[in-house]
mmCIF file of N, CA, C and O in Angstrom:
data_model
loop_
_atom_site.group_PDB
_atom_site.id
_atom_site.type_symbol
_atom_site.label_atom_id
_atom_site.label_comp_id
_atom_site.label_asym_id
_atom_site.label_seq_id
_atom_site.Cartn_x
_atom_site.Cartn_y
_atom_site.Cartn_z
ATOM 1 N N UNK A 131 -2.523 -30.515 21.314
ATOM 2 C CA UNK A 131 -1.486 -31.137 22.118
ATOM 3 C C UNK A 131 -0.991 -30.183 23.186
ATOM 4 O O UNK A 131 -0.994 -28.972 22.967
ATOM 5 N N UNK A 132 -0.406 -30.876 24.761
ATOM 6 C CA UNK A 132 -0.289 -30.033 25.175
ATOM 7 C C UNK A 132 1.218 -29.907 25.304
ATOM 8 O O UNK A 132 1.945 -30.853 25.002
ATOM 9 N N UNK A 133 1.821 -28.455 25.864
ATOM 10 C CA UNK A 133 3.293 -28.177 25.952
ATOM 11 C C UNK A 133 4.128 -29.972 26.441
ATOM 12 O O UNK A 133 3.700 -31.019 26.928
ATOM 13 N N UNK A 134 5.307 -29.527 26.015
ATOM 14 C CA UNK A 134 6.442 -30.810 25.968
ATOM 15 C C UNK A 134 6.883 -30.744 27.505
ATOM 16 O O UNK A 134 7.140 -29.663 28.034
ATOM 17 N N UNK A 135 6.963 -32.041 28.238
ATOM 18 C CA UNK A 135 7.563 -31.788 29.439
ATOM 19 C C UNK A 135 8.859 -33.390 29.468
ATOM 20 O O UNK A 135 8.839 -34.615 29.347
ATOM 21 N N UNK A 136 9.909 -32.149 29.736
ATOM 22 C CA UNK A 136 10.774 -32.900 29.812
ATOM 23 C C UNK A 136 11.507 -33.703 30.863
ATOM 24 O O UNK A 136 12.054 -33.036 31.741
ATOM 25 N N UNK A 137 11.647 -35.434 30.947
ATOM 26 C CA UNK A 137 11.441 -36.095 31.903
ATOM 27 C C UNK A 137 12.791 -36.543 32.304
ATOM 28 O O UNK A 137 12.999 -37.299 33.253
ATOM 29 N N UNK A 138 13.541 -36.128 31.666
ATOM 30 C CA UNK A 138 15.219 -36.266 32.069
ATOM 31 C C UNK A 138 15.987 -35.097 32.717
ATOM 32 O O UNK A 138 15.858 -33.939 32.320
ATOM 33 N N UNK A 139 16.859 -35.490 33.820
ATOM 34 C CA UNK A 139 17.374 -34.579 34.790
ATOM 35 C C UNK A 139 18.693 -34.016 33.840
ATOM 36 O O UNK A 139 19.502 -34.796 33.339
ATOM 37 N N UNK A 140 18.768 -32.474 33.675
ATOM 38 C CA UNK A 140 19.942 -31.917 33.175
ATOM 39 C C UNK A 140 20.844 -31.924 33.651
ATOM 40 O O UNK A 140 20.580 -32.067 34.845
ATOM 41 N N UNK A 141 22.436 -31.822 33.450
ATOM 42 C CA UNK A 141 23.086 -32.585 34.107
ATOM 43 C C UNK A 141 24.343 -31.393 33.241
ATOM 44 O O UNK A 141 24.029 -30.623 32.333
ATOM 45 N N UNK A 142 25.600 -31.527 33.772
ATOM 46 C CA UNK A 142 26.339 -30.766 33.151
ATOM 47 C C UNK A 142 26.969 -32.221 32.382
ATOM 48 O O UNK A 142 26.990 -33.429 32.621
ATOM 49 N N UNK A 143 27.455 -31.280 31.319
ATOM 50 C CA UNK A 143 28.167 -32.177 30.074
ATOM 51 C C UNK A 143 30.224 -32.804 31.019
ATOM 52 O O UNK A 143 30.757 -32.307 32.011
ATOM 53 N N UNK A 144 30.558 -33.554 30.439
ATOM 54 C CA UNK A 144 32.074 -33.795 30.826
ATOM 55 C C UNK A 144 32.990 -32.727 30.312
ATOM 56 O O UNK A 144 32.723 -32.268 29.201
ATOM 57 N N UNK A 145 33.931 -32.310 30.894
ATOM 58 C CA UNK A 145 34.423 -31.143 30.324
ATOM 59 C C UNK A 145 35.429 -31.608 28.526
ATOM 60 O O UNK A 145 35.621 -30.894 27.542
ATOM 61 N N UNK A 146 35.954 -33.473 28.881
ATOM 62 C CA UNK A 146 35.842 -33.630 27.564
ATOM 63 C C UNK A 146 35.006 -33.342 26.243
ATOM 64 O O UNK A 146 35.275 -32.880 25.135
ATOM 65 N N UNK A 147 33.731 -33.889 26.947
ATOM 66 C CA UNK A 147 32.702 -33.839 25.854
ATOM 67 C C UNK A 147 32.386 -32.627 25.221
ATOM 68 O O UNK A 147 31.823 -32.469 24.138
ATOM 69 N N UNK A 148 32.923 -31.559 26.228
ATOM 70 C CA UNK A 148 32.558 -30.085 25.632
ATOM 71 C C UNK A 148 33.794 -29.811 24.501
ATOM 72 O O UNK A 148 33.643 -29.223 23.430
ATOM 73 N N UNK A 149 34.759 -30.255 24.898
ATOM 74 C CA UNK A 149 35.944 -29.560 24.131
ATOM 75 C C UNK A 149 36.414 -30.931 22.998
ATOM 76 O O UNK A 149 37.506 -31.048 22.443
ATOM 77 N N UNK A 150 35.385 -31.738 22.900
ATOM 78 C CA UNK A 150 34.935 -32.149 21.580
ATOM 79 C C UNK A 150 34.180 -31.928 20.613
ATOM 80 O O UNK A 150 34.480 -31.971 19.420
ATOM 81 N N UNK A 151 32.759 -31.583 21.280
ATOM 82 C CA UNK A 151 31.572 -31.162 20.531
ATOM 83 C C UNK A 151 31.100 -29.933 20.504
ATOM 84 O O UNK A 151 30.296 -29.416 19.728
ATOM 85 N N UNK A 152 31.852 -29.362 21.718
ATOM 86 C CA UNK A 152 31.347 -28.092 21.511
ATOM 87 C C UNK A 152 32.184 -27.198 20.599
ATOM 88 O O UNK A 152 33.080 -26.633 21.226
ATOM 89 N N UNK A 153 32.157 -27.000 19.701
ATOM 90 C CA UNK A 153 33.485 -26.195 18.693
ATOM 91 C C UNK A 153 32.497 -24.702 18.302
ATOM 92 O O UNK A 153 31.304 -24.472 18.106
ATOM 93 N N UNK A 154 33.793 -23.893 18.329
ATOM 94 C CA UNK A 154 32.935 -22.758 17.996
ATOM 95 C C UNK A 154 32.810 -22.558 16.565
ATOM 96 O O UNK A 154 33.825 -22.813 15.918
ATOM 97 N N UNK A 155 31.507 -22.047 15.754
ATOM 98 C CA UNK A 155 31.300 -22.446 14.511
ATOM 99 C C UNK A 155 31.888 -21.047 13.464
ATOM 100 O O UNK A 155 32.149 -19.908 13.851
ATOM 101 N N UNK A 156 31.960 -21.494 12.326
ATOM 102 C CA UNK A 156 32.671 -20.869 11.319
ATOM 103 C C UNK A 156 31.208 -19.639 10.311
ATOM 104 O O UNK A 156 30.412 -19.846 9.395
ATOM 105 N N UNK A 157 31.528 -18.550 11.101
ATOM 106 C CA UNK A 157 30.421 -17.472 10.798
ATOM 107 C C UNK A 157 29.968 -17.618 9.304
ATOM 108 O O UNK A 157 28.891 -17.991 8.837
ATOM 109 N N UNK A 158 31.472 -17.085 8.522
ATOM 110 C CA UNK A 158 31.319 -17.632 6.915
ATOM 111 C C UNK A 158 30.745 -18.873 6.697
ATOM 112 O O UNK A 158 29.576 -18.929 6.315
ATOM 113 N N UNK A 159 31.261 -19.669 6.845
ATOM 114 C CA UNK A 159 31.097 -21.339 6.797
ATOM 115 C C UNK A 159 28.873 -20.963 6.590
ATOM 116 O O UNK A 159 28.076 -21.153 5.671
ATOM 117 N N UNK A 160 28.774 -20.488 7.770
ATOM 118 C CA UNK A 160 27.386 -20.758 8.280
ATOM 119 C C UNK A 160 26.352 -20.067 6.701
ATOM 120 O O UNK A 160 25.678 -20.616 5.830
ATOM 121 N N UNK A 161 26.711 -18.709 6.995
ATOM 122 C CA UNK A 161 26.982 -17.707 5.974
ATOM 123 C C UNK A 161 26.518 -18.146 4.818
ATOM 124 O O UNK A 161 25.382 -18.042 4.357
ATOM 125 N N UNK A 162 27.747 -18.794 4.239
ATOM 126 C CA UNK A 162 27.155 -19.315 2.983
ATOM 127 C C UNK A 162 26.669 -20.467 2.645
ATOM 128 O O UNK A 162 26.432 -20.706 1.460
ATOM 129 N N UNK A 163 26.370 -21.650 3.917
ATOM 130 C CA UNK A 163 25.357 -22.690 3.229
ATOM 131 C C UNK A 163 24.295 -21.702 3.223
ATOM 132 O O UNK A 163 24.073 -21.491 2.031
ATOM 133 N N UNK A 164 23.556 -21.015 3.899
ATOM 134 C CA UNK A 164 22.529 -20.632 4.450
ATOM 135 C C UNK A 164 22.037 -19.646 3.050
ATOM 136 O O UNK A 164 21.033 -19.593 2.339
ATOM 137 N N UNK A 165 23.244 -18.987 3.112
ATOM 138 C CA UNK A 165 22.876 -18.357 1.233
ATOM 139 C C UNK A 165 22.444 -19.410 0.249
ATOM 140 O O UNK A 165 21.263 -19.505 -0.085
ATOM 141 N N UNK A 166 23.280 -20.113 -0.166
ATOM 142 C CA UNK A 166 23.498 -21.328 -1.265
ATOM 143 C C UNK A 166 21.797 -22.193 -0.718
ATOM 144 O O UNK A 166 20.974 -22.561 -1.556
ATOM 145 N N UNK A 167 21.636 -22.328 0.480
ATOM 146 C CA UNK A 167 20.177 -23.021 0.420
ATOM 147 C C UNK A 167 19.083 -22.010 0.000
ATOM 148 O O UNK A 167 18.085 -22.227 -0.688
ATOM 149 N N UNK A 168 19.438 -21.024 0.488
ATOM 150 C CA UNK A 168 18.095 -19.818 0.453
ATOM 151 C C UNK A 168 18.459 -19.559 -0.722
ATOM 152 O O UNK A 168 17.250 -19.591 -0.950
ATOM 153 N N UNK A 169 19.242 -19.175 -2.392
ATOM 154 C CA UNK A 169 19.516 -18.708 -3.289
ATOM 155 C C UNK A 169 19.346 -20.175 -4.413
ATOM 156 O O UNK A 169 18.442 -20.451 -5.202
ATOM 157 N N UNK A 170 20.638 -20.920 -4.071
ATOM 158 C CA UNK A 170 20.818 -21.680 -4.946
ATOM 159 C C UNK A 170 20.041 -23.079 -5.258
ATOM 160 O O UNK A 170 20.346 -23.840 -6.176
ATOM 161 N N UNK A 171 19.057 -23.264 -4.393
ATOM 162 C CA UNK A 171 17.696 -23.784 -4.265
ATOM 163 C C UNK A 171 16.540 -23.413 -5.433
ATOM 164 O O UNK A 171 15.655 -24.208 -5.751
ATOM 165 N N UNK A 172 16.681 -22.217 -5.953
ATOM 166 C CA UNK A 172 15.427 -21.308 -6.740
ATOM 167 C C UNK A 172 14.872 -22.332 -7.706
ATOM 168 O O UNK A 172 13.751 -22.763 -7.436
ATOM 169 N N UNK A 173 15.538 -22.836 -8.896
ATOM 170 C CA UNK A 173 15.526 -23.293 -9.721
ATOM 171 C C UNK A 173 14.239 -24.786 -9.069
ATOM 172 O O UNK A 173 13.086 -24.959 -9.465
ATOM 173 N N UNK A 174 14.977 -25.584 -8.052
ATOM 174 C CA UNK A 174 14.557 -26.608 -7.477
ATOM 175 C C UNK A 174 12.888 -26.583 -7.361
ATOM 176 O O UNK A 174 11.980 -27.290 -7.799
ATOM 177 N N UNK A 175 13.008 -25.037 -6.292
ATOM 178 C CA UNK A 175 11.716 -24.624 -5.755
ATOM 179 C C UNK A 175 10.665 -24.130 -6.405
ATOM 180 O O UNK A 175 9.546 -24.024 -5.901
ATOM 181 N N UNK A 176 11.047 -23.712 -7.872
ATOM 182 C CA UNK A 176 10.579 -23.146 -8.748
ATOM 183 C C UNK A 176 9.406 -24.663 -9.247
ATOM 184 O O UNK A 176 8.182 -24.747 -9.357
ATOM 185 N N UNK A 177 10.384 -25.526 -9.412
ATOM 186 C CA UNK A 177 9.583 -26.270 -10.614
ATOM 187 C C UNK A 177 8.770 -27.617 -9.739
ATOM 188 O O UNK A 177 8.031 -28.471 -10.227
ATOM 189 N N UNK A 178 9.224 -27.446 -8.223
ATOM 190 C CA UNK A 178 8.497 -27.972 -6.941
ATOM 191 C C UNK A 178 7.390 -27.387 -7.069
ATOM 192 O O UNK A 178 6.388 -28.027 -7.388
ATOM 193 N N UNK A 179 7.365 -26.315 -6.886
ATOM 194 C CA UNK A 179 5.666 -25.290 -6.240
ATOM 195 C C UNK A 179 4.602 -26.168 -6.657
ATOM 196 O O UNK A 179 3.991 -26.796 -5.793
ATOM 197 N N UNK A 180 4.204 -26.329 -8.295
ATOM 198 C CA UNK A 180 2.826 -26.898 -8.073
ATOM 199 C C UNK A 180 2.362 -28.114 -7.291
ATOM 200 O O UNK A 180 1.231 -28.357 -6.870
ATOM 201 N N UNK A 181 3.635 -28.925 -7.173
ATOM 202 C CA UNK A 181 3.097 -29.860 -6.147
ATOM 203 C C UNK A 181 3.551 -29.902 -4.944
ATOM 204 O O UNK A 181 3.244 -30.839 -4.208
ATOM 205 N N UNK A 182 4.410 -28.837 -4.506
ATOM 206 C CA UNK A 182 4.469 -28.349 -2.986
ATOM 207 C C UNK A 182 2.798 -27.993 -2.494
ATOM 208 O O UNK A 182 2.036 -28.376 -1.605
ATOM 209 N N UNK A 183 2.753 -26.999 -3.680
ATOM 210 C CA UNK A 183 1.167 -26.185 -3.290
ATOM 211 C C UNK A 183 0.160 -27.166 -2.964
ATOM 212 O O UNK A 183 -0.783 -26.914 -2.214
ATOM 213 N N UNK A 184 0.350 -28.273 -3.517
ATOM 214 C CA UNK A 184 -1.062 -28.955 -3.733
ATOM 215 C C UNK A 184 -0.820 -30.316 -2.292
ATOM 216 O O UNK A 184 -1.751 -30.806 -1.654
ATOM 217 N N UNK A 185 0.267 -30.559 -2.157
ATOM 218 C CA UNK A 185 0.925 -31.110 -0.687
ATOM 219 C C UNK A 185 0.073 -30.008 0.614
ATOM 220 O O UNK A 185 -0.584 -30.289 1.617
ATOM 221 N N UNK A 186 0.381 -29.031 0.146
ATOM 222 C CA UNK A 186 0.577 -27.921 1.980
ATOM 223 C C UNK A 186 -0.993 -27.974 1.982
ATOM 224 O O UNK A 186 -1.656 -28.306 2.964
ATOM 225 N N UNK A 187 -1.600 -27.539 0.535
ATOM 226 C CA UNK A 187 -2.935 -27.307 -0.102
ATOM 227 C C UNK A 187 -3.788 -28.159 1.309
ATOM 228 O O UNK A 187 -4.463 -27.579 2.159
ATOM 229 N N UNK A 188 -3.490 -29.828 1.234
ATOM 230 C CA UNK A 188 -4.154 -31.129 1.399
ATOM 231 C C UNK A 188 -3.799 -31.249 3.259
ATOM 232 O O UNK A 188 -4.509 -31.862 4.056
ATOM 233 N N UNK A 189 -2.737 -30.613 3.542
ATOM 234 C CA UNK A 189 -2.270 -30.741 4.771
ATOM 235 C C UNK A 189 -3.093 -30.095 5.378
ATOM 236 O O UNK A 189 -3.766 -30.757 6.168
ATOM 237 N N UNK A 190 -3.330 -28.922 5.310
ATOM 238 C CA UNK A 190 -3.938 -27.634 5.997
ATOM 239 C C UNK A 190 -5.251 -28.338 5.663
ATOM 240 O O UNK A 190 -5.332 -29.261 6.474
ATOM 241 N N UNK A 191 -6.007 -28.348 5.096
ATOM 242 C CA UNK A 191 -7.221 -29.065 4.972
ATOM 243 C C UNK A 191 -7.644 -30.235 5.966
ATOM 244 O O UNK A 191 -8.664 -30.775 6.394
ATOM 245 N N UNK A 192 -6.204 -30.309 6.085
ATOM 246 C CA UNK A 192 -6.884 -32.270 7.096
ATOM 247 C C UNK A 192 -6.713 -31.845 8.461
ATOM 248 O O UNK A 192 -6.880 -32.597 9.421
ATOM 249 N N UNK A 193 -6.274 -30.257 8.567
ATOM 250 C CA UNK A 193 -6.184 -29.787 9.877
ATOM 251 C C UNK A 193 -7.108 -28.725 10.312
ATOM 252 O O UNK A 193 -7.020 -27.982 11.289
ATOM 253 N N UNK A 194 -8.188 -28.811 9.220
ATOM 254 C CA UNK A 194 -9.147 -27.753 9.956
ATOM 255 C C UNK A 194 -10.111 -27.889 11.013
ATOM 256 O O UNK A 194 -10.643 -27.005 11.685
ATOM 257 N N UNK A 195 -10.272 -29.291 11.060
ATOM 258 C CA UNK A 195 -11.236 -29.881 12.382
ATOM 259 C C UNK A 195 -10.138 -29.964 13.552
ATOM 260 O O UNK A 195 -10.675 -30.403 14.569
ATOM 261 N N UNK A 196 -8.662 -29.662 13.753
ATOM 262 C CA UNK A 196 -8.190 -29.811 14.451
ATOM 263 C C UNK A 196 -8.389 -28.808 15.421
ATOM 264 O O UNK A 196 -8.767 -27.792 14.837
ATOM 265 N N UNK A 197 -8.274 -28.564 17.117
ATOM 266 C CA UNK A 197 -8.663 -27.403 17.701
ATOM 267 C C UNK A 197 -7.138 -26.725 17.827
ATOM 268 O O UNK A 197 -7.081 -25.502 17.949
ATOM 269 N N UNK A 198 -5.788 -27.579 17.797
ATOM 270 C CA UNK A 198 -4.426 -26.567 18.357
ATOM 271 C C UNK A 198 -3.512 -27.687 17.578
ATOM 272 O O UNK A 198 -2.802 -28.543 18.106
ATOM 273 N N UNK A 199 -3.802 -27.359 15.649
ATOM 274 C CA UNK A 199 -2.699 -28.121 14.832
ATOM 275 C C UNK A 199 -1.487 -27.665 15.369
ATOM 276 O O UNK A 199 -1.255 -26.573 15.887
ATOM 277 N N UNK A 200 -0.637 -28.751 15.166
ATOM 278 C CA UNK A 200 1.069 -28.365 15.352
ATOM 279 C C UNK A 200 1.530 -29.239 14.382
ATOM 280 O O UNK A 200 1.278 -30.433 14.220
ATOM 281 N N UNK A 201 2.573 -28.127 13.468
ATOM 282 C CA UNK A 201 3.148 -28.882 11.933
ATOM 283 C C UNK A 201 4.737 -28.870 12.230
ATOM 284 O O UNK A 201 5.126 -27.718 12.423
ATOM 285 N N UNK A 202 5.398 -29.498 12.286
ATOM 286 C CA UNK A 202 6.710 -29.734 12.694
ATOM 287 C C UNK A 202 7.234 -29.893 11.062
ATOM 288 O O UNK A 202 6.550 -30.477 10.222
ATOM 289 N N UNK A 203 8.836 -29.146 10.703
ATOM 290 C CA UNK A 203 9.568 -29.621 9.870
ATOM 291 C C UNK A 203 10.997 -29.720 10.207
ATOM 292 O O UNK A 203 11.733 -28.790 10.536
ATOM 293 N N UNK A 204 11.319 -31.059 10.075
ATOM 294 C CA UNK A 204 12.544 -31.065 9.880
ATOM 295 C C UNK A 204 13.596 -30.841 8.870
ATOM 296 O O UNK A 204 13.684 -30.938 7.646
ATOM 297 N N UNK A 205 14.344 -30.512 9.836
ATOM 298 C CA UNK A 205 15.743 -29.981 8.994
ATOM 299 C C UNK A 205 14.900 -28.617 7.873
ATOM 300 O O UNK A 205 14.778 -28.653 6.648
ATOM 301 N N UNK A 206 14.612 -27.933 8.476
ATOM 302 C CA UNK A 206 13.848 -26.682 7.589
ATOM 303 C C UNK A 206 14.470 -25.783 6.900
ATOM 304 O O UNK A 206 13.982 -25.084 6.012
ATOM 305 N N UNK A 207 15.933 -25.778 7.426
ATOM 306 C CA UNK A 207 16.899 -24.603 6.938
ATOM 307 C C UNK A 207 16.888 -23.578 6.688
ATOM 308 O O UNK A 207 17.068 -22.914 7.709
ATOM 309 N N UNK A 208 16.733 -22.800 5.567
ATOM 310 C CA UNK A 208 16.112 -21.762 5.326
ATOM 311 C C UNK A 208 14.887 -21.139 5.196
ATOM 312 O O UNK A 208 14.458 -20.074 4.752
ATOM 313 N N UNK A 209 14.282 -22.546 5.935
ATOM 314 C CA UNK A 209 11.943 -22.377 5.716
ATOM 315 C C UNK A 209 11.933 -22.074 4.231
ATOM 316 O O UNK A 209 11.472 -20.938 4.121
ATOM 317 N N UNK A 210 12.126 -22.393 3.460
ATOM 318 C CA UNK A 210 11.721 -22.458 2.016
ATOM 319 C C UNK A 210 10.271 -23.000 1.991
ATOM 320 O O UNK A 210 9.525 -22.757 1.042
ATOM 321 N N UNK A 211 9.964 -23.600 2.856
ATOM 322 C CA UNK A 211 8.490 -23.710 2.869
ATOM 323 C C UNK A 211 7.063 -22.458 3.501
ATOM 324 O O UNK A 211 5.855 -22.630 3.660
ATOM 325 N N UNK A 212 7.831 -21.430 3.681
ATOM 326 C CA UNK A 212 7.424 -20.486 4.494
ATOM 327 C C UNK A 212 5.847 -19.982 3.813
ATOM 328 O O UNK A 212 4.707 -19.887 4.270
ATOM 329 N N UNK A 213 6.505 -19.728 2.453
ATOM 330 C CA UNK A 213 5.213 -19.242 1.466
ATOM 331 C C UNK A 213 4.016 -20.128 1.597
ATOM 332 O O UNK A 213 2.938 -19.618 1.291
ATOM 333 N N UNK A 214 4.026 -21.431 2.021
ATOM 334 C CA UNK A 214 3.159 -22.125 2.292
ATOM 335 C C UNK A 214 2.012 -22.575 3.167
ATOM 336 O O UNK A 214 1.051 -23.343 3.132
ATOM 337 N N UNK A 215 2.932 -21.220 4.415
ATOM 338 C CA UNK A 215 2.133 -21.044 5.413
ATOM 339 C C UNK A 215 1.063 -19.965 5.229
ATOM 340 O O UNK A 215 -0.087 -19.948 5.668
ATOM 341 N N UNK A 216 1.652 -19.147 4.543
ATOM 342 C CA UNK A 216 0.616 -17.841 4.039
ATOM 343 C C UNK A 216 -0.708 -17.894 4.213
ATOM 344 O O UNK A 216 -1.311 -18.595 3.400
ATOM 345 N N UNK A 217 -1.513 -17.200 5.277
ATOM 346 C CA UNK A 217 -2.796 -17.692 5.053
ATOM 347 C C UNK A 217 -3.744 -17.896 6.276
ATOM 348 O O UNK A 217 -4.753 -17.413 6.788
ATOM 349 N N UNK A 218 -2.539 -19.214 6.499
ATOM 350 C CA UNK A 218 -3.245 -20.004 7.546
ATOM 351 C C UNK A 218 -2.798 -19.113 8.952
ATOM 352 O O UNK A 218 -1.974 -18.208 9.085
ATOM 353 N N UNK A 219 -3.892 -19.909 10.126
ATOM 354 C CA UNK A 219 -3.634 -19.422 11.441
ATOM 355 C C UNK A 219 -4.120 -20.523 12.497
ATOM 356 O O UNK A 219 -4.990 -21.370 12.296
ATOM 357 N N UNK A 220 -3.522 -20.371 13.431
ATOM 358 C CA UNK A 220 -3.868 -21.098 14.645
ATOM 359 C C UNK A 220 -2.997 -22.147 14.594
ATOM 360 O O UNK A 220 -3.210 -23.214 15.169
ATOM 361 N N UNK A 221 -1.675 -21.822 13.703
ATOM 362 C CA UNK A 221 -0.719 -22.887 14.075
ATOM 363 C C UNK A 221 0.531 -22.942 14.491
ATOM 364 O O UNK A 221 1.241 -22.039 14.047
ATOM 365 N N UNK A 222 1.266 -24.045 15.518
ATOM 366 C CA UNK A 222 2.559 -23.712 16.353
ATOM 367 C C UNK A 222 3.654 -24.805 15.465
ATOM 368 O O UNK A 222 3.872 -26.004 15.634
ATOM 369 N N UNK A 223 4.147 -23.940 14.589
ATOM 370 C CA UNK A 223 5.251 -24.569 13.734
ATOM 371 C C UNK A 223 6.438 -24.470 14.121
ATOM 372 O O UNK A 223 7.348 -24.965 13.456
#
């Protein structure tokens, strides 16, 4: 696939809209979901793996005839899926 081209003109935001949405964020706050996903996840991820493994296993496989795979995840958070990449190459995640 090739690079993303974006077809909408940027534009500045309303100065309402900023001093609604734009809020400045809470360092701690951030801090500790980001712990609590990366830590308090273990248990989850633990008893996931064999069929995470055998998911990523089947993915990567259906992408080896590909010439420039691209694997998108959403909402990734802490990449808890990271270990899964191990390995592989030639891909823009």
């Amino acid at each position: 696939p090739g690079p993303a081209n974006a077809l909408a003109k940027i534009s500045e935001p309303l100065p309402e809209a900023v001093a609604t949405y734009d809020l400045a964020r809470d360092k701690m706050k951030d801090f500790r979901f980001a712990y609590g996903m990366a830590v308090g996840m273990e248990r989850y991820e633990r008893d996931a793996y064999p069929k995470k493994l055998k998911l990523f296993q089947k993915l990567f496989s259906s992408l080896s005839d590909v010439s420039e795979p691209v694997v998108v995840e959403v909402g990734m958070g802490s990449f808890p899926n990271a270990q899964y990449y191990k390995g592989t190459s030639g891909l823009d995640i």
